[in-house]
Amino acid sequence: MNSPGKQVSVDQGPIPFSEAVRVWARVAALSFGGPAGQIAVMHRILVDEKRWIGENRFLHALNYCMLLPGPEAMQLATYIGWLLHGVRGGILAGCLFVLPGFLSILALSVLYASFQDASFVQAIFFGIKAAVLAVVIEALVRIGRKALKTWPMYLIAASAFAAIFVFNIPFPLIIAAAALVGFLGGHFDPARFLVIRARETSEDGEGEPEAVLHAGGMATARPTWRGAGRTVMIWGSMWAAPIGVLIFLVGPDHVFTQLAIFFSKLAVVTFGGAYAVLAYMAQEAVQTHGWLAPGEMLDGLGMAETTPGPLIQVVQFVGFMGGYREGDLLGPVASGIAASVIVTWVTFVPCFLWIFLGAPFIEKLRGVKLLTAALSGVTAAVVGVILNLAIWFALHVAFARLDEVRGYGARLLVPDLATIDLASVVIAAAALVAMLRFKIGMLPVLFASALIGALYFFGTTPGA
């Protein structure tokens, strides 16, 4: 019997790579609902179910990924895969996370360009969107309960939510401010600001799982500047070389080259996820380059929202339509497919660079108290940001029309109550009760919600 307060490591031994393949494939297949839903899926499977990584380490990794440009959920998967099985584990987790969405959107893009009709997609994912809302709410409850342990953390979370939801303050500024507040708080009042610790005993006296230390990964590796330089050279070349090849083969003015250059630039500035750059992307794609017709960006966003994978995968639809419309080289469909591959490559290869370059140093600094306090502040802000995403998602699931009210520097989304979708609300509520009250697994809930939603959609939508 353990003495009170003694830490006990849950040593699972090495995690077989074959098992990691199956688990990451499962995570990828369930990664609906944008970053909030995807982070919820990973937390539920990797932290609660498999216990491959502890709560604090999960939040530590998430904090770093929130600071990076690009899809934070995909980068979090890459980070944890790297922790478990090194570079091959990071590549596995990151690629599998993107693959289902890539294949789904590719197939839907071909059908969309050929038939301009995506109603069957809406039918299939009508119920899933409502169920994902329940997954997001559950994640907020679980992560918030463990991250918001002191009143300053609640205040930071509330401030972050108000800043992004009401005042539309840029995401990087919110995270930077939270890190600064956490850093200063850790100096003057460490008891209230050192929330995320390198190792922590749970309420029942059991320490966090340390399987991550025994899986053949990089959790105990020492970072070196030589290794960092090698990482930059390898992944930087993989990012830039295809662009150079395209310039040489088809010239700088061809649609393939223009897509590669534009989305390479976008990969560096996409702080805060797809929504932060959607307006700029749409303007450039529609007005400047003519890759999309007006209104098609929303159709592409609908595909990305209702298929697994990162929401930023909407860039693939933009690329496909651009290649399809200017398919002088390979024909419309083949050009669209080639453009999809090019855009996906230049969007996600930088994510591997950010993780493999920075993660070793972030892991080394886990025990630095002031950095830990700063990341505790970021964690609290992340809860507020996820709450913002959850409410944004809930409003769009529950209401067909939202009005935007502005004044005094504030912006507020006001739903038109007459456009409420009661079916979506009922499905979401039922899914939430099933998961929280009856502890039904996420996969059965998603399957049942998809089936009920599709039956309702086809039964009430004329011509569907």
CSV table of C-alpha atoms in Angstrom, one decimal:
chain,number,residue,atom,x,y,z
A,1,MET,CA,0.0,0.0,0.0
A,2,ASN,CA,1.4,3.4,-0.9
A,3,SER,CA,2.1,6.0,1.7
A,4,PRO,CA,0.0,9.2,1.5
A,5,GLY,CA,1.2,11.6,-1.1
A,6,LYS,CA,3.7,9.2,-2.7
A,7,GLN,CA,3.9,9.4,-6.5
A,8,VAL,CA,3.4,6.1,-8.3
A,9,SER,CA,4.3,6.0,-12.0
A,10,VAL,CA,1.9,4.0,-14.2
A,11,ASP,CA,4.5,2.2,-16.3
A,12,GLN,CA,2.9,0.5,-19.3
A,13,GLY,CA,6.2,-0.4,-20.9
A,14,PRO,CA,7.0,0.3,-24.5
A,15,ILE,CA,4.1,1.0,-26.8
A,16,PRO,CA,4.3,-1.1,-30.0
A,17,PHE,CA,4.5,1.0,-33.1
A,18,SER,CA,1.8,-1.2,-34.7
A,19,GLU,CA,-0.6,-0.3,-31.9
A,20,ALA,CA,0.2,3.4,-32.4
A,21,VAL,CA,-0.7,3.0,-36.0
A,22,ARG,CA,-4.1,1.7,-35.1
A,23,VAL,CA,-4.7,4.4,-32.4
A,24,TRP,CA,-3.6,7.3,-34.6
A,25,ALA,CA,-5.8,6.0,-37.4
A,26,ARG,CA,-8.7,5.9,-34.9
A,27,VAL,CA,-8.0,9.5,-33.8
A,28,ALA,CA,-7.9,10.6,-37.4
A,29,ALA,CA,-11.1,8.9,-38.3
A,30,LEU,CA,-12.9,10.7,-35.4
A,31,SER,CA,-11.3,14.1,-35.8
A,32,PHE,CA,-14.4,16.1,-36.7
A,33,GLY,CA,-15.5,19.5,-35.4
A,34,GLY,CA,-12.5,21.7,-36.0
A,35,PRO,CA,-9.7,22.1,-33.5
A,36,ALA,CA,-11.9,22.1,-30.4
A,37,GLY,CA,-13.4,18.7,-31.3
A,38,GLN,CA,-10.1,17.3,-32.5
A,39,ILE,CA,-8.3,18.2,-29.3
A,40,ALA,CA,-11.2,16.7,-27.4
A,41,VAL,CA,-10.8,13.4,-29.3
A,42,MET,CA,-7.1,13.2,-28.6
A,43,HIS,CA,-7.5,14.1,-25.0
A,44,ARG,CA,-10.2,11.4,-24.5
A,45,ILE,CA,-8.3,8.6,-26.3
A,46,LEU,CA,-4.6,9.4,-25.4
A,47,VAL,CA,-5.0,10.8,-21.9
A,48,ASP,CA,-8.1,9.2,-20.4
A,49,GLU,CA,-8.5,5.9,-22.3
A,50,LYS,CA,-5.0,4.8,-23.3
A,51,ARG,CA,-3.1,6.8,-20.6
A,52,TRP,CA,-0.2,7.1,-23.0
A,53,ILE,CA,0.5,10.7,-21.9
A,54,GLY,CA,-0.3,12.6,-18.7
A,55,GLU,CA,-2.7,15.5,-18.4
A,56,ASN,CA,0.1,18.0,-17.7
A,57,ARG,CA,2.3,16.9,-20.6
A,58,PHE,CA,-0.7,17.0,-22.9
A,59,LEU,CA,-1.4,20.6,-21.9
A,60,HIS,CA,2.3,21.5,-22.1
A,61,ALA,CA,2.4,20.2,-25.7
A,62,LEU,CA,-0.9,21.9,-26.6
A,63,ASN,CA,0.4,25.2,-25.3
A,64,TYR,CA,3.4,25.1,-27.6
A,65,CYS,CA,1.2,24.1,-30.6
A,66,MET,CA,-1.2,27.0,-29.9
A,67,LEU,CA,1.8,29.4,-30.3
A,68,LEU,CA,2.6,28.1,-33.8
A,69,PRO,CA,1.1,29.0,-37.2
A,70,GLY,CA,-0.9,26.3,-38.8
A,71,PRO,CA,-3.4,23.7,-37.5
A,72,GLU,CA,-2.8,23.3,-33.8
A,73,ALA,CA,-4.6,19.9,-33.5
A,74,MET,CA,-2.5,18.3,-36.3
A,75,GLN,CA,0.6,19.7,-34.7
A,76,LEU,CA,-0.4,18.4,-31.3
A,77,ALA,CA,-0.8,14.9,-32.8
A,78,THR,CA,2.6,15.3,-34.4
A,79,TYR,CA,4.2,16.4,-31.1
A,80,ILE,CA,2.7,13.5,-29.1
A,81,GLY,CA,3.6,11.0,-31.9
A,82,TRP,CA,7.2,12.4,-31.7
A,83,LEU,CA,7.2,11.9,-27.9
A,84,LEU,CA,6.1,8.3,-28.2
A,85,HIS,CA,8.1,7.1,-31.2
A,86,GLY,CA,10.5,9.8,-32.3
A,87,VAL,CA,10.4,11.3,-35.8
A,88,ARG,CA,8.8,8.3,-37.4
A,89,GLY,CA,6.0,8.6,-34.8
A,90,GLY,CA,5.5,12.2,-35.4
A,91,ILE,CA,5.3,11.7,-39.2
A,92,LEU,CA,2.9,8.8,-38.7
A,93,ALA,CA,0.6,10.8,-36.4
A,94,GLY,CA,0.7,13.9,-38.5
A,95,CYS,CA,0.1,12.2,-41.8
A,96,LEU,CA,-2.7,10.0,-40.5
A,97,PHE,CA,-4.4,13.0,-39.0
A,98,VAL,CA,-4.5,14.7,-42.4
A,99,LEU,CA,-5.1,11.6,-44.6
A,100,PRO,CA,-8.9,11.0,-44.0
A,101,GLY,CA,-9.7,14.7,-44.6
A,102,PHE,CA,-7.5,14.8,-47.7
A,103,LEU,CA,-9.2,11.8,-49.3
A,104,SER,CA,-12.7,13.0,-48.2
A,105,ILE,CA,-12.3,16.5,-49.6
A,106,LEU,CA,-10.6,15.2,-52.7
A,107,ALA,CA,-13.5,12.9,-53.5
A,108,LEU,CA,-16.1,15.6,-52.6
A,109,SER,CA,-14.2,18.2,-54.7
A,110,VAL,CA,-14.3,16.0,-57.8
A,111,LEU,CA,-18.1,15.4,-57.3
A,112,TYR,CA,-18.6,19.1,-56.6
A,113,ALA,CA,-16.8,20.3,-59.7
A,114,SER,CA,-18.6,17.7,-61.8
A,115,PHE,CA,-22.1,18.1,-60.4
A,116,GLN,CA,-22.1,21.2,-58.2
A,117,ASP,CA,-24.2,19.4,-55.7
A,118,ALA,CA,-23.1,18.5,-52.1
A,119,SER,CA,-26.5,17.8,-50.6
A,120,PHE,CA,-25.6,14.2,-49.9
A,121,VAL,CA,-22.6,15.4,-47.8
A,122,GLN,CA,-24.9,17.6,-45.7
A,123,ALA,CA,-27.2,14.6,-45.1
A,124,ILE,CA,-24.4,12.3,-44.0
A,125,PHE,CA,-22.8,14.8,-41.7
A,126,PHE,CA,-26.0,16.6,-40.4
A,127,GLY,CA,-26.1,14.5,-37.2
A,128,ILE,CA,-22.3,14.3,-36.8
A,129,LYS,CA,-22.0,18.0,-36.5
A,130,ALA,CA,-24.5,18.1,-33.7
A,131,ALA,CA,-22.8,15.2,-31.9
A,132,VAL,CA,-19.4,16.9,-32.2
A,133,LEU,CA,-20.8,19.8,-30.3
A,134,ALA,CA,-21.4,17.4,-27.4
A,135,VAL,CA,-17.8,16.2,-27.7
A,136,VAL,CA,-16.5,19.8,-27.6
A,137,ILE,CA,-18.6,20.6,-24.5
A,138,GLU,CA,-17.4,17.5,-22.7
A,139,ALA,CA,-13.8,18.4,-23.5
A,140,LEU,CA,-14.3,21.9,-22.1
A,141,VAL,CA,-15.6,20.4,-18.9
A,142,ARG,CA,-12.7,17.9,-18.6
A,143,ILE,CA,-9.9,20.2,-19.6
A,144,GLY,CA,-11.3,23.2,-17.8
A,145,ARG,CA,-11.6,21.3,-14.6
A,146,LYS,CA,-8.0,20.4,-14.6
A,147,ALA,CA,-6.5,23.7,-16.0
A,148,LEU,CA,-8.6,26.2,-14.1
A,149,LYS,CA,-7.6,25.5,-10.5
A,150,THR,CA,-7.1,29.0,-9.2
A,151,TRP,CA,-9.0,32.3,-9.6
A,152,PRO,CA,-6.3,33.9,-11.8
A,153,MET,CA,-6.7,31.1,-14.2
A,154,TYR,CA,-10.4,31.6,-14.4
A,155,LEU,CA,-9.8,35.3,-15.0
A,156,ILE,CA,-7.4,34.7,-17.8
A,157,ALA,CA,-9.8,32.2,-19.4
A,158,ALA,CA,-12.7,34.6,-19.2
A,159,SER,CA,-10.6,37.5,-20.5
A,160,ALA,CA,-9.3,35.4,-23.4
A,161,PHE,CA,-12.9,34.4,-24.3
A,162,ALA,CA,-14.1,38.0,-24.2
A,163,ALA,CA,-11.1,39.2,-26.2
A,164,ILE,CA,-11.6,36.9,-29.1
A,165,PHE,CA,-15.4,36.4,-29.1
A,166,VAL,CA,-16.5,40.0,-28.4
A,167,PHE,CA,-13.6,42.2,-29.5
A,168,ASN,CA,-12.0,40.0,-32.2
A,169,ILE,CA,-8.5,40.6,-30.9
A,170,PRO,CA,-5.9,38.7,-32.9
A,171,PHE,CA,-5.2,35.2,-31.5
A,172,PRO,CA,-1.4,35.7,-31.2
A,173,LEU,CA,-1.9,38.8,-29.1
A,174,ILE,CA,-4.2,36.9,-26.7
A,175,ILE,CA,-1.7,34.1,-26.3
A,176,ALA,CA,1.2,36.5,-25.8
A,177,ALA,CA,-0.7,38.5,-23.2
A,178,ALA,CA,-1.7,35.3,-21.3
A,179,ALA,CA,2.0,34.1,-21.4
A,180,LEU,CA,3.2,37.5,-20.0
A,181,VAL,CA,0.5,37.5,-17.3
A,182,GLY,CA,1.5,33.9,-16.3
A,183,PHE,CA,5.2,34.8,-16.3
A,184,LEU,CA,4.7,37.8,-14.1
A,185,GLY,CA,2.3,35.9,-11.9
A,186,GLY,CA,4.8,33.0,-11.5
A,187,HIS,CA,7.3,35.5,-10.2
A,188,PHE,CA,5.1,37.3,-7.7
A,189,ASP,CA,2.6,34.6,-6.8
A,190,PRO,CA,3.8,31.2,-7.8
A,191,ALA,CA,1.2,29.3,-5.7
A,192,ARG,CA,-1.6,30.6,-7.9
A,193,PHE,CA,0.1,30.5,-11.3
A,194,LEU,CA,2.1,27.3,-11.3
A,195,VAL,CA,-0.9,25.2,-12.4
A,196,ILE,CA,0.7,23.0,-15.0
A,197,ARG,CA,3.6,21.2,-13.4
A,198,ALA,CA,6.2,18.8,-14.9
A,199,ARG,CA,4.8,16.0,-12.7
A,200,GLU,CA,1.9,16.0,-10.4
A,201,THR,CA,0.2,13.6,-8.1
A,202,SER,CA,-3.5,13.1,-8.7
A,203,GLU,CA,-6.1,13.2,-6.0
A,204,ASP,CA,-6.0,9.4,-5.5
A,205,GLY,CA,-2.2,9.5,-5.0
A,206,GLU,CA,-1.4,8.0,-8.4
A,207,GLY,CA,1.1,9.8,-10.5
A,208,GLU,CA,0.6,10.6,-14.2
A,209,PRO,CA,1.3,7.8,-16.7
A,210,GLU,CA,4.9,7.8,-17.9
A,211,ALA,CA,4.5,5.3,-20.8
A,212,VAL,CA,5.7,8.2,-22.9
A,213,LEU,CA,9.2,7.8,-21.4
A,214,HIS,CA,9.4,4.1,-22.4
A,215,ALA,CA,8.1,4.1,-25.9
A,216,GLY,CA,11.3,4.7,-27.8
A,217,GLY,CA,10.4,8.3,-28.4
A,218,MET,CA,12.1,11.6,-27.7
A,219,ALA,CA,10.8,12.5,-24.3
A,220,THR,CA,14.3,12.3,-22.7
A,221,ALA,CA,16.4,13.3,-25.7
A,222,ARG,CA,18.7,16.3,-25.3
A,223,PRO,CA,18.3,19.0,-28.0
A,224,THR,CA,21.4,20.3,-29.8
A,225,TRP,CA,21.9,23.2,-32.1
A,226,ARG,CA,23.5,20.9,-34.7
A,227,GLY,CA,20.4,18.7,-34.6
A,228,ALA,CA,18.2,21.8,-35.0
A,229,GLY,CA,20.2,22.9,-38.0
A,230,ARG,CA,19.9,19.5,-39.6
A,231,THR,CA,16.1,19.6,-39.0
A,232,VAL,CA,15.8,23.0,-40.7
A,233,MET,CA,17.9,21.8,-43.6
A,234,ILE,CA,15.9,18.6,-44.2
A,235,TRP,CA,12.4,19.9,-43.7
A,236,GLY,CA,13.1,23.3,-45.2
A,237,SER,CA,14.3,21.6,-48.3
A,238,MET,CA,11.3,19.4,-48.4
A,239,TRP,CA,9.1,22.5,-48.2
A,240,ALA,CA,11.0,24.6,-50.7
A,241,ALA,CA,12.2,22.0,-53.3
A,242,PRO,CA,8.8,21.3,-54.9
A,243,ILE,CA,8.3,25.0,-55.4
A,244,GLY,CA,11.6,25.3,-57.2
A,245,VAL,CA,10.8,22.2,-59.3
A,246,LEU,CA,7.4,23.8,-60.3
A,247,ILE,CA,9.1,27.0,-61.3
A,248,PHE,CA,11.5,25.1,-63.5
A,249,LEU,CA,8.9,22.8,-65.1
A,250,VAL,CA,5.9,25.0,-65.7
A,251,GLY,CA,7.1,28.5,-65.0
A,252,PRO,CA,6.3,31.1,-62.2
A,253,ASP,CA,3.0,32.1,-63.7
A,254,HIS,CA,1.4,28.7,-63.9
A,255,VAL,CA,-1.5,28.0,-61.5
A,256,PHE,CA,0.5,25.2,-59.8
A,257,THR,CA,3.3,27.5,-59.0
A,258,GLN,CA,1.0,30.3,-57.9
A,259,LEU,CA,-0.8,28.0,-55.6
A,260,ALA,CA,2.4,26.6,-54.1
A,261,ILE,CA,3.8,30.1,-53.4
A,262,PHE,CA,0.5,31.6,-52.1
A,263,PHE,CA,-0.2,28.7,-49.6
A,264,SER,CA,3.4,28.6,-48.5
A,265,LYS,CA,3.1,32.2,-47.4
A,266,LEU,CA,-0.2,31.4,-45.8
A,267,ALA,CA,1.3,28.5,-43.8
A,268,VAL,CA,3.5,31.1,-42.0
A,269,VAL,CA,0.8,33.5,-41.0
A,270,THR,CA,-2.1,31.1,-40.1
A,271,PHE,CA,-2.1,31.9,-36.3
A,272,GLY,CA,-5.4,31.0,-34.7
A,273,GLY,CA,-6.5,28.5,-37.3
A,274,ALA,CA,-8.5,28.6,-40.5
A,275,TYR,CA,-11.1,31.2,-39.4
A,276,ALA,CA,-8.4,33.8,-38.7
A,277,VAL,CA,-7.3,33.8,-42.4
A,278,LEU,CA,-10.5,32.7,-44.1
A,279,ALA,CA,-11.5,36.2,-45.3
A,280,TYR,CA,-8.0,37.0,-46.7
A,281,MET,CA,-7.8,33.6,-48.4
A,282,ALA,CA,-11.3,34.0,-49.9
A,283,GLN,CA,-10.5,37.5,-51.2
A,284,GLU,CA,-7.2,36.4,-52.8
A,285,ALA,CA,-8.6,33.2,-54.3
A,286,VAL,CA,-11.8,34.8,-55.7
A,287,GLN,CA,-10.9,38.4,-56.6
A,288,THR,CA,-7.1,38.3,-57.2
A,289,HIS,CA,-6.5,34.9,-58.8
A,290,GLY,CA,-10.0,33.7,-59.9
A,291,TRP,CA,-9.5,30.2,-58.5
A,292,LEU,CA,-13.0,30.2,-57.0
A,293,ALA,CA,-16.3,31.7,-58.0
A,294,PRO,CA,-18.1,33.9,-55.4
A,295,GLY,CA,-19.8,31.7,-52.8
A,296,GLU,CA,-17.8,28.6,-53.4
A,297,MET,CA,-15.5,29.3,-50.5
A,298,LEU,CA,-18.4,28.7,-48.1
A,299,ASP,CA,-19.1,25.4,-49.9
A,300,GLY,CA,-15.5,24.4,-49.4
A,301,LEU,CA,-15.6,25.4,-45.7
A,302,GLY,CA,-18.7,23.3,-45.3
A,303,MET,CA,-16.8,20.3,-46.7
A,304,ALA,CA,-13.9,20.9,-44.3
A,305,GLU,CA,-16.2,21.3,-41.3
A,306,THR,CA,-18.1,18.1,-42.0
A,307,THR,CA,-15.2,15.8,-42.8
A,308,PRO,CA,-12.4,14.6,-40.5
A,309,GLY,CA,-9.1,16.4,-40.3
A,310,PRO,CA,-8.0,20.0,-39.8
A,311,LEU,CA,-10.3,22.8,-40.8
A,312,ILE,CA,-7.5,24.5,-42.7
A,313,GLN,CA,-7.8,21.5,-45.1
A,314,VAL,CA,-10.3,23.9,-46.9
A,315,VAL,CA,-7.1,25.1,-48.8
A,316,GLN,CA,-7.2,21.8,-50.7
A,317,PHE,CA,-10.7,22.6,-52.1
A,318,VAL,CA,-9.3,26.0,-53.2
A,319,GLY,CA,-6.4,24.3,-54.8
A,320,PHE,CA,-8.5,21.7,-56.6
A,321,MET,CA,-10.9,24.3,-58.0
A,322,GLY,CA,-8.0,26.5,-59.2
A,323,GLY,CA,-6.3,23.5,-60.9
A,324,TYR,CA,-9.6,22.3,-62.3
A,325,ARG,CA,-10.5,25.6,-63.9
A,326,GLU,CA,-7.0,26.1,-65.4
A,327,GLY,CA,-6.5,22.5,-66.3
A,328,ASP,CA,-4.6,23.1,-69.6
A,329,LEU,CA,-1.7,20.8,-68.7
A,330,LEU,CA,-3.3,17.6,-67.5
A,331,GLY,CA,-7.0,18.1,-68.0
A,332,PRO,CA,-9.5,19.5,-65.5
A,333,VAL,CA,-9.8,16.6,-63.0
A,334,ALA,CA,-6.2,15.5,-63.1
A,335,SER,CA,-5.0,19.1,-62.7
A,336,GLY,CA,-7.4,19.6,-59.8
A,337,ILE,CA,-6.0,16.5,-58.1
A,338,ALA,CA,-2.4,17.6,-58.7
A,339,ALA,CA,-3.2,21.0,-57.3
A,340,SER,CA,-4.7,19.4,-54.2
A,341,VAL,CA,-1.5,17.5,-53.6
A,342,ILE,CA,0.6,20.6,-54.1
A,343,VAL,CA,-1.4,22.8,-51.8
A,344,THR,CA,-1.7,20.1,-49.1
A,345,TRP,CA,2.1,19.6,-49.2
A,346,VAL,CA,3.1,23.2,-48.8
A,347,THR,CA,0.5,23.7,-46.0
A,348,PHE,CA,1.4,20.8,-43.8
A,349,VAL,CA,5.2,20.2,-44.3
A,350,PRO,CA,5.9,23.4,-42.4
A,351,CYS,CA,4.0,21.9,-39.4
A,352,PHE,CA,6.5,19.1,-39.2
A,353,LEU,CA,9.3,21.6,-39.3
A,354,TRP,CA,7.9,23.6,-36.4
A,355,ILE,CA,7.4,20.5,-34.2
A,356,PHE,CA,10.7,18.7,-34.9
A,357,LEU,CA,12.6,21.9,-34.5
A,358,GLY,CA,11.0,23.3,-31.4
A,359,ALA,CA,9.6,20.4,-29.4
A,360,PRO,CA,13.0,19.1,-28.1
A,361,PHE,CA,13.7,22.6,-26.6
A,362,ILE,CA,10.2,22.9,-25.2
A,363,GLU,CA,10.5,19.5,-23.5
A,364,LYS,CA,13.9,20.5,-22.0
A,365,LEU,CA,12.3,23.6,-20.5
A,366,ARG,CA,9.4,21.8,-18.8
A,367,GLY,CA,11.0,22.1,-15.4
A,368,VAL,CA,11.7,25.9,-15.6
A,369,LYS,CA,9.2,27.4,-13.2
A,370,LEU,CA,8.7,30.8,-14.8
A,371,LEU,CA,8.2,29.2,-18.2
A,372,THR,CA,5.8,26.7,-16.7
A,373,ALA,CA,3.9,29.6,-15.1
A,374,ALA,CA,3.8,31.4,-18.5
A,375,LEU,CA,2.4,28.2,-20.1
A,376,SER,CA,-0.1,27.8,-17.3
A,377,GLY,CA,-1.4,31.2,-18.3
A,378,VAL,CA,-1.5,30.1,-21.9
A,379,THR,CA,-3.4,27.0,-20.9
A,380,ALA,CA,-6.1,29.1,-19.2
A,381,ALA,CA,-6.3,31.2,-22.3
A,382,VAL,CA,-6.6,28.1,-24.4
A,383,VAL,CA,-9.7,27.1,-22.4
A,384,GLY,CA,-11.2,30.5,-23.3
A,385,VAL,CA,-10.3,30.1,-26.9
A,386,ILE,CA,-11.8,26.6,-27.1
A,387,LEU,CA,-15.0,28.0,-25.4
A,388,ASN,CA,-15.1,30.6,-28.2
A,389,LEU,CA,-14.8,27.9,-30.9
A,390,ALA,CA,-17.4,25.8,-29.1
A,391,ILE,CA,-19.9,28.7,-29.0
A,392,TRP,CA,-19.2,29.7,-32.6
A,393,PHE,CA,-19.7,26.1,-33.6
A,394,ALA,CA,-22.9,25.8,-31.5
A,395,LEU,CA,-24.4,28.9,-33.0
A,396,HIS,CA,-23.8,27.7,-36.5
A,397,VAL,CA,-25.2,24.2,-35.7
A,398,ALA,CA,-28.3,25.4,-34.0
A,399,PHE,CA,-29.2,28.4,-36.1
A,400,ALA,CA,-29.5,28.9,-39.9
A,401,ARG,CA,-28.9,32.7,-39.6
A,402,LEU,CA,-26.7,34.8,-37.4
A,403,ASP,CA,-26.6,38.6,-37.4
A,404,GLU,CA,-23.4,40.5,-36.5
A,405,VAL,CA,-23.9,43.5,-34.2
A,406,ARG,CA,-21.0,46.0,-33.9
A,407,GLY,CA,-20.4,48.9,-31.6
A,408,TYR,CA,-17.8,50.5,-29.4
A,409,GLY,CA,-15.1,48.2,-30.8
A,410,ALA,CA,-17.1,45.1,-29.9
A,411,ARG,CA,-18.6,42.5,-32.1
A,412,LEU,CA,-21.4,40.1,-31.2
A,413,LEU,CA,-23.0,37.3,-33.0
A,414,VAL,CA,-26.8,37.3,-32.4
A,415,PRO,CA,-28.8,34.3,-33.6
A,416,ASP,CA,-32.1,34.7,-35.4
A,417,LEU,CA,-34.3,32.7,-33.1
A,418,ALA,CA,-36.8,32.1,-35.9
A,419,THR,CA,-34.1,30.0,-37.7
A,420,ILE,CA,-33.4,27.6,-34.9
A,421,ASP,CA,-32.7,24.0,-36.0
A,422,LEU,CA,-34.5,22.0,-33.3
A,423,ALA,CA,-33.4,18.7,-34.8
A,424,SER,CA,-29.7,19.7,-34.4
A,425,VAL,CA,-30.3,20.9,-30.9
A,426,VAL,CA,-32.1,17.7,-29.9
A,427,ILE,CA,-29.4,15.5,-31.4
A,428,ALA,CA,-26.6,17.5,-29.7
A,429,ALA,CA,-28.4,17.4,-26.3
A,430,ALA,CA,-29.0,13.7,-26.6
A,431,ALA,CA,-25.4,13.1,-27.5
A,432,LEU,CA,-24.2,15.1,-24.5
A,433,VAL,CA,-26.5,13.2,-22.1
A,434,ALA,CA,-25.3,9.9,-23.6
A,435,MET,CA,-21.7,10.8,-23.1
A,436,LEU,CA,-21.8,12.6,-19.8
A,437,ARG,CA,-24.6,10.8,-18.0
A,438,PHE,CA,-24.5,7.3,-19.4
A,439,LYS,CA,-20.8,7.2,-20.3
A,440,ILE,CA,-21.5,5.9,-23.8
A,441,GLY,CA,-18.4,5.9,-26.1
A,442,MET,CA,-17.8,8.6,-28.6
A,443,LEU,CA,-17.9,6.3,-31.7
A,444,PRO,CA,-21.4,4.8,-31.0
A,445,VAL,CA,-22.7,8.3,-30.2
A,446,LEU,CA,-21.3,9.6,-33.5
A,447,PHE,CA,-22.6,6.7,-35.5
A,448,ALA,CA,-26.1,6.9,-34.0
A,449,SER,CA,-26.2,10.7,-34.5
A,450,ALA,CA,-25.1,10.4,-38.1
A,451,LEU,CA,-27.8,7.8,-38.8
A,452,ILE,CA,-30.6,9.8,-37.1
A,453,GLY,CA,-29.4,13.0,-38.8
A,454,ALA,CA,-29.3,11.5,-42.2
A,455,LEU,CA,-32.8,10.0,-41.9
A,456,TYR,CA,-34.1,13.3,-40.7
A,457,PHE,CA,-32.4,15.3,-43.5
A,458,PHE,CA,-33.6,13.1,-46.3
A,459,GLY,CA,-37.1,13.0,-44.7
A,460,THR,CA,-37.5,16.8,-44.5
A,461,THR,CA,-35.4,18.2,-47.4
A,462,PRO,CA,-37.2,18.4,-50.7
A,463,GLY,CA,-35.3,16.9,-53.6
A,464,ALA,CA,-32.5,15.6,-51.3
